[in-house]
Every structure is written in C-alpha cells, then in structure tokens.
Amino acid sequence: SFLALSSFLFITLLSRQLLTCSSSVDISTPQIPTPIQNATTNSAEVSRETVQEYKPAKIEKYIMDHLVELGMDNDVRGQARNIKGCAIWQDPKVAPEIYDDLQSFREELNNYYKEINEFEPIPDLMTSIRETNSHDVCKKARIHEEGLQGLFPGGQLSESSSGGFIEPLYMPMRHPNHCFWAAPEDMAYFIHDFEEICRTLKPTSRRVLIDIGASFSMHDKIVPIVWLLELYKKFGFTFDHIYGFELTPTNTSDFYNELLPDEFMASYHWINTAVTSEIGHKLNPLDSIVRKFNKDDFIIVKLDIDHYDTEIPLAKQLLSDESLHELVDHFYFENHVIMDEMGAWWTNTMKGSVKSSFDLFYGLREKGVSSHFWI
C-alpha cells in the first residue's frame, strides 16, 4: 500500500508540473505556409521588398519640381511653339542637373527594347500559378538576370507601389527619340516589370483590359492596342476580358472578320458606342465595368478618345475616387496638352498645360495606379 500511495503522489505531482509548463506554451496547431506564401517569401531573396509608396526616378522628380521653371505651366494654345518639351534632351543648359542622366537613360531604353525584341515568348503564366499555387513561374518573365535594374544601371526607373518598376515621366510624353527625329508613333518607351506584376497575381485573378477609344486604325504600320496586347502576351499575360468602346460606327462583321486578330476573339467585347463621364452611368466604364471586378484582378484602363470634356473628367474620377485605386493597376492615357513637339499631330485638340498632365499622372502613381503616356 505504501508503494501504491507513493506512485499515486508522484503521478499527481508530475501532472501538475506538466500543466504548469503548458500554460506558457502555445499548443495551437502551427500555421503551415501554403505554396503561394512560400513563393512570395522566396521571391524576396531574388527580388526586392515591395515599396509602400511611389518612388520617382531622379529625372522624374527633377522635372516635377521644375515644371514652372521649365515653362510647362503655360496653357495658351497660341504660344505652343514656345513650350519646348524636348529642350531638356537637346540643350544641356536647360536642365544641366539631369542632362547626362537623360542621355544615359535614352541609350538604356533603346537597349532595353533590343532585349524585348529578342526575348522568347513564354506560355501563359496564370496556367502555372493556378496549377501549382506558386509564383515560381514568374521568374520566366525576367528579362535580365539582375532584373530591370540590370538593364538600367543608371538607376532612372520609377518604382510603383503595386507593380514594380515603370518608366519615368518626362517630356515630350513620347519616346525621347522623337526629340531627335520625328517618332511620334514609336511605342518602345513603355517599361513594364512583368516579373513583379506576375507576383501580384493570385490563382483566382482575372486579367482585364478596358480600351476606351478602341480604334484599330494603323499608326505607322502598327495598331497600338494590338501592339500592347502582344507585348503582354509575349511575357505570359493573356487577357481574360477585353472591352473595347469606340464611337465611330463600325460594321460588326468587318470588325470581327478583318480587324480583330484571331487570338483575341475569345476574350473581346466590342461596344460600338460613346462613353460618358457621368458618374454611375452604365456607359461610364469606370463604374459599370471596373467595379464588377476586385482588387485581386489585374486591370488595365486605356483612354484615348480625343474629347477633352469626356477624357479629363474620367481621368480625374480615377484620380479622386479611392475605391478605384485598388482596382486599376495600369492606366494609359494620351492627354493632348499644349506642347510644340506634338502640335502637328494634336493641332486643335490641344488644351491644358503640360504641368496639368504631369500633376495628373504623378498623382495617379502616388495612389498606386501606374500611369503611362499613351500615343
């Protein structure tokens, strides 16, 4: 009986000790990262931390700080010839603090597009993301072993808070080559961080492009929106939905049979009517279409209808409406402001100062919408 009593006391003391220890230990089931979480963690080792705020390149920051000094606040159309956007590229005395940086950037930009032209197209990235629940496939969209920074050693890349590096904002709102020979239709000035964009996608993400002003007319032997779609496709982005709004009456049969490339047939929605800037109207694409998606989707809006009283309110709606900032990822807009270098093409559609346009685009970038000057 003495041995039995001793055994009972020992077991009782041991149990109390275990209970005391367990009170200071988290015994809940540990959270095991999913493959997509692992991929995000691993990507930080080969990439960079996601920025929490917009970081403009040096040349963009300088231009924004000196727009008035550079005469870009002039909004008098009759004085367009005095508003020289190309002066910063052509005359080292105009902006000596960034002149060398601009020349280096132009050379790097031209080399960047040589790499893009030689880049071998890759399959749809979303297929792998959905099958593996991982972002490992995103590295296939890396154009250089050191990322975009390896192609722009001068450091003149702006960095968005949502989609990686993008081109800096600069005059003449076109390829800088336009300052040395007429190249208003040269689209090889956009910079996209496709690997970083890929890492923002989720298995449920939809890829959407809303084309406001969906002209399929040729610009120097290319159709601009098709050029953009094919660029994205080359780097593994196939759009699930493409909405095209166009005012000019177009025979539907001709559009689908002769204008629309076969590869976009399954995703294209042709809407042959004008848009409106009226908030809440079904023909305001920002309200009737963008809001039907969610922040996990990848959404592009392109705006180019050459109608100031509709374009500007739509752009300002995007700028001021915070609920749209988490939905729209990239915004392409041809803003016909008053500037000598584009006067021959924009003619009587020019309105507003270059500064007003830069304030708009920079403001959008600060709010997480990567904005680009369209052609």
Tab-separated table of C-alpha atoms in Angstrom:
chain	number	residue	atom	x	y	z
A	1	SER	CA	0.000	0.000	0.000
A	2	PHE	CA	2.951	2.341	0.738
A	3	LEU	CA	4.328	1.771	-2.790
A	4	ALA	CA	0.898	2.358	-4.326
A	5	LEU	CA	0.496	5.614	-2.371
A	6	SER	CA	3.986	6.810	-3.416
A	7	SER	CA	3.254	6.070	-7.060
A	8	PHE	CA	-0.035	7.988	-6.836
A	9	LEU	CA	1.666	11.059	-5.329
A	10	PHE	CA	4.463	11.019	-7.945
A	11	ILE	CA	1.987	10.867	-10.850
A	12	THR	CA	-0.107	13.681	-9.319
A	13	LEU	CA	2.937	15.980	-8.915
A	14	LEU	CA	4.146	15.199	-12.447
A	15	SER	CA	0.738	16.033	-13.950
A	16	ARG	CA	0.606	19.368	-12.107
A	17	GLN	CA	4.112	20.233	-13.363
A	18	LEU	CA	3.134	19.457	-16.955
A	19	LEU	CA	0.012	21.581	-16.667
A	20	THR	CA	2.048	24.482	-15.266
A	21	CYS	CA	4.506	24.304	-18.168
A	22	SER	CA	1.772	24.016	-20.775
A	23	SER	CA	0.140	27.259	-19.584
A	24	SER	CA	3.101	29.240	-21.006
A	25	VAL	CA	3.336	27.372	-24.313
A	26	ASP	CA	1.219	27.942	-27.426
A	27	ILE	CA	-0.156	24.489	-28.185
A	28	SER	CA	-2.367	25.606	-31.075
A	29	THR	CA	-1.850	23.940	-34.424
A	30	PRO	CA	1.040	25.713	-36.204
A	31	GLN	CA	0.150	27.546	-39.455
A	32	ILE	CA	1.906	25.890	-42.337
A	33	PRO	CA	2.567	28.306	-45.203
A	34	THR	CA	0.857	27.397	-48.447
A	35	PRO	CA	2.984	27.099	-51.605
A	36	ILE	CA	1.902	30.585	-52.719
A	37	GLN	CA	3.132	32.018	-49.388
A	38	ASN	CA	6.425	30.192	-49.759
A	39	ALA	CA	6.810	31.545	-53.267
A	40	THR	CA	6.251	35.088	-52.047
A	41	THR	CA	8.824	34.633	-49.299
A	42	ASN	CA	11.375	33.116	-51.638
A	43	SER	CA	10.890	35.843	-54.222
A	44	ALA	CA	12.183	38.432	-51.757
A	45	GLU	CA	15.539	36.675	-51.850
A	46	VAL	CA	15.952	37.240	-55.575
A	47	SER	CA	13.912	40.394	-55.982
A	48	ARG	CA	13.305	43.371	-53.684
A	49	GLU	CA	10.890	44.385	-50.999
A	50	THR	CA	7.605	45.779	-52.264
A	51	VAL	CA	7.625	49.541	-51.875
A	52	GLN	CA	4.861	51.065	-49.777
A	53	GLU	CA	4.882	54.402	-51.599
A	54	TYR	CA	5.701	55.681	-55.056
A	55	LYS	CA	9.399	56.315	-55.714
A	56	PRO	CA	10.025	58.526	-58.757
A	57	ALA	CA	13.289	58.331	-60.654
A	58	LYS	CA	15.702	61.234	-60.273
A	59	ILE	CA	14.853	62.698	-63.676
A	60	GLU	CA	11.115	62.493	-62.991
A	61	LYS	CA	11.497	64.111	-59.581
A	62	TYR	CA	13.565	66.937	-61.059
A	63	ILE	CA	11.024	67.572	-63.821
A	64	MET	CA	8.119	67.595	-61.353
A	65	ASP	CA	9.965	70.079	-59.145
A	66	HIS	CA	10.839	72.388	-62.049
A	67	LEU	CA	7.776	72.303	-64.341
A	68	VAL	CA	7.052	76.002	-63.831
A	69	GLU	CA	10.702	76.969	-64.254
A	70	LEU	CA	10.747	74.964	-67.498
A	71	GLY	CA	7.681	76.850	-68.778
A	72	MET	CA	5.399	73.825	-68.662
A	73	ASP	CA	2.617	75.691	-66.836
A	74	ASN	CA	1.753	77.690	-69.985
A	75	ASP	CA	-1.764	76.778	-71.168
A	76	VAL	CA	-2.117	79.254	-74.041
A	77	ARG	CA	-2.519	77.330	-77.294
A	78	GLY	CA	-1.316	80.282	-79.340
A	79	GLN	CA	2.032	80.039	-77.552
A	80	ALA	CA	2.535	76.317	-78.202
A	81	ARG	CA	5.721	76.947	-80.191
A	82	ASN	CA	7.296	78.405	-77.049
A	83	ILE	CA	6.561	75.287	-74.988
A	84	LYS	CA	9.524	73.076	-75.821
A	85	GLY	CA	9.284	69.679	-74.210
A	86	CYS	CA	12.408	68.452	-75.967
A	87	ALA	CA	14.640	71.233	-74.686
A	88	ILE	CA	15.760	69.151	-71.701
A	89	TRP	CA	17.057	66.486	-74.107
A	90	GLN	CA	18.630	68.795	-76.664
A	91	ASP	CA	20.190	71.652	-74.697
A	92	PRO	CA	22.459	70.838	-71.714
A	93	LYS	CA	21.904	74.340	-70.359
A	94	VAL	CA	18.139	73.883	-69.840
A	95	ALA	CA	18.353	71.225	-67.123
A	96	PRO	CA	22.062	70.623	-66.501
A	97	GLU	CA	21.390	68.647	-63.302
A	98	ILE	CA	19.769	65.798	-65.278
A	99	TYR	CA	21.109	66.230	-68.826
A	100	ASP	CA	23.642	63.392	-68.571
A	101	ASP	CA	21.099	61.169	-66.836
A	102	LEU	CA	18.653	61.748	-69.671
A	103	GLN	CA	21.193	60.806	-72.329
A	104	SER	CA	22.150	57.629	-70.466
A	105	PHE	CA	18.509	56.697	-69.955
A	106	ARG	CA	17.729	57.115	-73.653
A	107	GLU	CA	20.562	54.750	-74.571
A	108	GLU	CA	19.452	52.234	-71.930
A	109	LEU	CA	15.848	52.453	-73.149
A	110	ASN	CA	16.893	51.644	-76.707
A	111	ASN	CA	18.940	48.681	-75.456
A	112	TYR	CA	16.012	47.523	-73.314
A	113	TYR	CA	13.821	47.197	-76.383
A	114	LYS	CA	16.521	45.282	-78.206
A	115	GLU	CA	16.290	42.764	-75.359
A	116	ILE	CA	12.493	42.751	-75.587
A	117	ASN	CA	12.611	42.057	-79.318
A	118	GLU	CA	14.970	39.135	-78.724
A	119	PHE	CA	13.015	37.761	-75.748
A	120	GLU	CA	11.485	34.357	-76.457
A	121	PRO	CA	7.705	34.364	-75.801
A	122	ILE	CA	6.648	32.387	-72.739
A	123	PRO	CA	3.395	30.470	-72.074
A	124	ASP	CA	0.531	31.917	-70.080
A	125	LEU	CA	1.879	32.439	-66.546
A	126	MET	CA	-1.549	32.127	-64.967
A	127	THR	CA	-1.825	28.497	-66.038
A	128	SER	CA	1.133	27.563	-63.849
A	129	ILE	CA	0.045	29.808	-60.966
A	130	ARG	CA	-3.340	28.100	-60.888
A	131	GLU	CA	-1.921	24.589	-61.224
A	132	THR	CA	0.882	24.947	-58.658
A	133	ASN	CA	-0.468	27.703	-56.377
A	134	SER	CA	3.032	29.159	-56.623
A	135	HIS	CA	4.776	32.203	-58.101
A	136	ASP	CA	7.902	30.274	-59.054
A	137	VAL	CA	6.959	30.582	-62.728
A	138	CYS	CA	7.201	34.402	-62.545
A	139	LYS	CA	10.971	34.308	-62.929
A	140	LYS	CA	10.413	33.242	-66.543
A	141	ALA	CA	9.276	36.816	-67.218
A	142	ARG	CA	12.622	38.186	-66.010
A	143	ILE	CA	14.271	39.858	-68.991
A	144	HIS	CA	17.698	40.125	-67.353
A	145	GLU	CA	19.389	38.027	-64.667
A	146	GLU	CA	19.558	41.123	-62.446
A	147	GLY	CA	16.022	42.199	-63.260
A	148	LEU	CA	15.193	45.506	-64.912
A	149	GLN	CA	17.874	47.240	-62.854
A	150	GLY	CA	20.438	45.225	-64.779
A	151	LEU	CA	19.301	46.914	-67.997
A	152	PHE	CA	19.047	50.384	-66.452
A	153	PRO	CA	22.279	50.723	-64.436
A	154	GLY	CA	21.829	54.483	-64.372
A	155	GLY	CA	19.012	53.970	-61.899
A	156	GLN	CA	16.475	56.085	-63.791
A	157	LEU	CA	13.496	53.818	-63.169
A	158	SER	CA	10.476	54.894	-61.196
A	159	GLU	CA	9.017	52.343	-58.801
A	160	SER	CA	5.327	51.909	-58.157
A	161	SER	CA	3.772	50.542	-55.005
A	162	SER	CA	1.779	47.925	-56.905
A	163	GLY	CA	3.596	46.658	-59.966
A	164	GLY	CA	7.341	47.176	-59.753
A	165	PHE	CA	9.401	49.437	-61.989
A	166	ILE	CA	7.951	51.711	-64.693
A	167	GLU	CA	9.338	54.384	-66.996
A	168	PRO	CA	9.826	57.864	-65.510
A	169	LEU	CA	7.546	60.698	-66.578
A	170	TYR	CA	9.250	63.141	-68.938
A	171	MET	CA	8.580	65.421	-71.876
A	172	PRO	CA	7.730	65.162	-74.725
A	173	MET	CA	5.317	62.478	-73.431
A	174	ARG	CA	6.624	60.187	-76.160
A	175	HIS	CA	9.791	58.241	-76.877
A	176	PRO	CA	12.780	60.579	-76.331
A	177	ASN	CA	13.891	59.701	-79.861
A	178	HIS	CA	11.063	61.986	-81.003
A	179	CYS	CA	13.289	64.875	-79.924
A	180	PHE	CA	15.938	63.906	-82.479
A	181	TRP	CA	13.799	62.746	-85.376
A	182	ALA	CA	10.033	62.593	-85.865
A	183	ALA	CA	8.975	59.478	-83.973
A	184	PRO	CA	5.502	60.231	-82.548
A	185	GLU	CA	4.301	56.668	-83.169
A	186	ASP	CA	7.303	54.904	-81.632
A	187	MET	CA	5.849	52.885	-78.736
A	188	ALA	CA	9.147	51.481	-77.493
A	189	TYR	CA	9.252	53.715	-74.420
A	190	PHE	CA	6.937	51.866	-72.033
A	191	ILE	CA	8.658	49.965	-69.236
A	192	HIS	CA	6.840	47.087	-67.537
A	193	ASP	CA	8.107	44.970	-64.672
A	194	PHE	CA	6.397	41.786	-65.855
A	195	GLU	CA	8.024	39.548	-63.251
A	196	GLU	CA	6.819	41.770	-60.427
A	197	ILE	CA	3.339	42.086	-61.957
A	198	CYS	CA	3.193	38.300	-62.127
A	199	ARG	CA	3.903	38.076	-58.403
A	200	THR	CA	0.813	40.178	-57.657
A	201	LEU	CA	-1.480	37.629	-59.306
A	202	LYS	CA	-3.488	35.067	-57.379
A	203	PRO	CA	-4.903	31.809	-58.738
A	204	THR	CA	-8.318	33.495	-58.875
A	205	SER	CA	-7.109	36.680	-60.600
A	206	ARG	CA	-8.684	37.776	-63.859
A	207	ARG	CA	-6.744	39.844	-66.373
A	208	VAL	CA	-8.833	42.660	-67.804
A	209	LEU	CA	-8.183	45.431	-70.341
A	210	ILE	CA	-10.695	48.233	-70.898
A	211	ASP	CA	-9.973	50.131	-74.104
A	212	ILE	CA	-11.784	53.485	-74.173
A	213	GLY	CA	-11.325	54.691	-77.719
A	214	ALA	CA	-10.853	51.299	-79.354
A	215	SER	CA	-9.622	52.366	-82.754
A	216	PHE	CA	-7.948	49.652	-84.797
A	217	SER	CA	-6.519	52.131	-87.287
A	218	MET	CA	-2.879	51.819	-88.233
A	219	HIS	CA	-0.234	54.065	-86.694
A	220	ASP	CA	2.987	53.780	-88.664
A	221	LYS	CA	2.145	50.198	-89.703
A	222	ILE	CA	1.046	49.097	-86.217
A	223	VAL	CA	-2.239	49.095	-84.320
A	224	PRO	CA	-1.229	50.493	-80.904
A	225	ILE	CA	-3.613	48.467	-78.751
A	226	VAL	CA	-2.693	45.239	-80.565
A	227	TRP	CA	0.979	46.087	-80.035
A	228	LEU	CA	0.327	46.426	-76.297
A	229	LEU	CA	-1.692	43.200	-76.091
A	230	GLU	CA	1.011	41.287	-77.935
A	231	LEU	CA	3.697	42.727	-75.646
A	232	TYR	CA	1.838	41.475	-72.586
A	233	LYS	CA	1.216	38.124	-74.246
A	234	LYS	CA	4.906	37.753	-75.049
A	235	PHE	CA	5.646	37.954	-71.321
A	236	GLY	CA	2.952	35.464	-70.345
A	237	PHE	CA	-0.127	37.646	-69.821
A	238	THR	CA	-3.207	36.560	-71.759
A	239	PHE	CA	-6.240	38.712	-71.040
A	240	ASP	CA	-9.461	37.042	-69.965
A	241	HIS	CA	-11.603	40.048	-70.858
A	242	ILE	CA	-11.006	42.926	-73.286
A	243	TYR	CA	-13.700	45.602	-73.502
A	244	GLY	CA	-13.472	47.946	-76.477
A	245	PHE	CA	-15.519	51.187	-76.541
A	246	GLU	CA	-15.494	53.052	-79.846
A	247	LEU	CA	-17.764	55.888	-81.021
A	248	THR	CA	-17.008	55.625	-84.754
A	249	PRO	CA	-19.680	53.407	-86.375
A	250	THR	CA	-18.032	50.182	-87.476
A	251	ASN	CA	-19.573	47.253	-89.304
A	252	THR	CA	-19.549	44.434	-86.773
A	253	SER	CA	-18.842	41.786	-89.376
A	254	ASP	CA	-15.898	43.788	-90.717
A	255	PHE	CA	-14.560	44.318	-87.217
A	256	TYR	CA	-14.527	40.643	-86.257
A	257	ASN	CA	-13.512	39.309	-89.662
A	258	GLU	CA	-10.956	41.882	-90.755
A	259	LEU	CA	-9.744	43.978	-87.815
A	260	LEU	CA	-9.669	41.830	-84.692
A	261	PRO	CA	-6.772	39.338	-84.590
A	262	ASP	CA	-7.950	35.736	-84.154
A	263	GLU	CA	-6.032	35.297	-80.901
A	264	PHE	CA	-8.251	37.828	-79.099
A	265	MET	CA	-11.605	36.530	-80.360
A	266	ALA	CA	-12.485	34.566	-77.205
A	267	SER	CA	-11.925	37.485	-74.840
A	268	TYR	CA	-13.000	40.560	-76.823
A	269	HIS	CA	-16.208	42.519	-76.102
A	270	TRP	CA	-16.912	45.112	-78.827
A	271	ILE	CA	-19.067	48.058	-77.657
A	272	ASN	CA	-19.618	50.395	-80.602
A	273	THR	CA	-20.851	53.485	-78.801
A	274	ALA	CA	-19.544	56.536	-76.971
A	275	VAL	CA	-18.649	56.515	-73.303
A	276	THR	CA	-19.784	59.109	-70.791
A	277	SER	CA	-18.076	60.641	-67.787
A	278	GLU	CA	-21.340	60.743	-65.849
A	279	ILE	CA	-20.714	59.049	-62.514
A	280	GLY	CA	-22.738	55.869	-62.100
A	281	HIS	CA	-23.863	55.700	-65.738
A	282	LYS	CA	-23.682	52.299	-67.432
A	283	LEU	CA	-21.599	53.816	-70.239
A	284	ASN	CA	-19.021	55.057	-67.758
A	285	PRO	CA	-16.615	52.074	-67.842
A	286	LEU	CA	-15.017	53.001	-64.516
A	287	ASP	CA	-18.354	52.389	-62.832
A	288	SER	CA	-20.108	49.789	-64.964
A	289	ILE	CA	-17.138	47.509	-65.701
A	290	VAL	CA	-14.167	48.170	-63.414
A	291	ARG	CA	-16.321	47.864	-60.300
A	292	LYS	CA	-17.512	44.410	-61.361
A	293	PHE	CA	-14.016	43.096	-60.617
A	294	ASN	CA	-11.972	43.060	-57.417
A	295	LYS	CA	-8.561	44.072	-56.104
A	296	ASP	CA	-7.080	40.622	-56.815
A	297	ASP	CA	-7.708	41.076	-60.534
A	298	PHE	CA	-5.184	42.708	-62.874
A	299	ILE	CA	-6.933	45.627	-64.586
A	300	ILE	CA	-5.694	47.978	-67.297
A	301	VAL	CA	-7.585	51.053	-68.500
A	302	LYS	CA	-6.553	52.765	-71.739
A	303	LEU	CA	-8.121	56.146	-72.531
A	304	ASP	CA	-7.799	57.903	-75.894
A	305	ILE	CA	-10.948	59.426	-77.380
A	306	ASP	CA	-9.646	62.915	-78.271
A	307	HIS	CA	-12.555	64.570	-76.458
A	308	TYR	CA	-11.360	66.781	-73.619
A	309	ASP	CA	-14.717	67.191	-71.889
A	310	THR	CA	-15.095	63.433	-71.508
A	311	GLU	CA	-11.489	62.308	-71.083
A	312	ILE	CA	-10.452	64.706	-68.354
A	313	PRO	CA	-13.454	64.051	-66.065
A	314	LEU	CA	-12.869	60.291	-66.427
A	315	ALA	CA	-9.177	60.686	-65.601
A	316	LYS	CA	-9.998	62.918	-62.643
A	317	GLN	CA	-12.578	60.416	-61.411
A	318	LEU	CA	-9.872	57.776	-61.402
A	319	LEU	CA	-7.574	60.157	-59.538
A	320	SER	CA	-10.071	61.222	-56.875
A	321	ASP	CA	-12.053	58.032	-56.238
A	322	GLU	CA	-10.099	55.983	-53.697
A	323	SER	CA	-12.235	52.906	-54.316
A	324	LEU	CA	-10.835	52.729	-57.871
A	325	HIS	CA	-7.193	52.899	-56.786
A	326	GLU	CA	-7.162	49.315	-55.516
A	327	LEU	CA	-8.852	48.092	-58.710
A	328	VAL	CA	-6.974	49.746	-61.589
A	329	ASP	CA	-3.345	48.651	-61.904
A	330	HIS	CA	-2.215	50.439	-65.078
A	331	PHE	CA	-3.634	53.493	-66.839
A	332	TYR	CA	-2.603	54.541	-70.374
A	333	PHE	CA	-3.819	57.966	-71.494
A	334	GLU	CA	-2.998	60.253	-74.411
A	335	ASN	CA	-3.527	63.706	-72.936
A	336	HIS	CA	-3.471	66.348	-75.688
A	337	VAL	CA	-1.911	69.217	-73.783
A	338	ILE	CA	-0.204	72.247	-75.306
A	339	MET	CA	3.356	71.450	-76.404
A	340	ASP	CA	5.283	72.341	-79.527
A	341	GLU	CA	6.612	68.869	-80.330
A	342	MET	CA	3.101	67.373	-80.623
A	343	GLY	CA	1.351	70.358	-82.181
A	344	ALA	CA	1.498	68.943	-85.716
A	345	TRP	CA	-0.423	65.842	-84.595
A	346	TRP	CA	-2.714	67.186	-81.858
A	347	THR	CA	-3.496	70.501	-83.645
A	348	ASN	CA	-6.797	71.985	-82.392
A	349	THR	CA	-7.367	69.249	-79.779
A	350	MET	CA	-4.600	70.672	-77.576
A	351	LYS	CA	-5.887	72.016	-74.277
A	352	GLY	CA	-4.333	72.489	-70.859
A	353	SER	CA	-0.723	72.768	-69.757
A	354	VAL	CA	1.945	70.087	-69.671
A	355	LYS	CA	2.120	70.701	-65.928
A	356	SER	CA	-1.556	69.824	-65.509
A	357	SER	CA	-0.919	66.498	-67.228
A	358	PHE	CA	2.155	65.706	-65.149
A	359	ASP	CA	0.262	66.556	-61.959
A	360	LEU	CA	-2.467	64.105	-63.014
A	361	PHE	CA	-0.148	61.246	-63.934
A	362	TYR	CA	2.121	61.743	-60.926
A	363	GLY	CA	-0.905	61.910	-58.640
A	364	LEU	CA	-2.182	58.602	-60.010
A	365	ARG	CA	1.204	56.985	-59.498
A	366	GLU	CA	1.252	58.175	-55.906
A	367	LYS	CA	-2.097	56.457	-55.378
A	368	GLY	CA	-0.848	53.119	-56.721
A	369	VAL	CA	-2.082	53.403	-60.312
A	370	SER	CA	0.848	53.022	-62.716
A	371	SER	CA	0.113	55.701	-65.311
A	372	HIS	CA	1.708	55.923	-68.764
A	373	PHE	CA	1.579	58.488	-71.578
A	374	TRP	CA	-0.245	56.791	-74.467
A	375	ILE	CA	0.313	57.563	-78.148
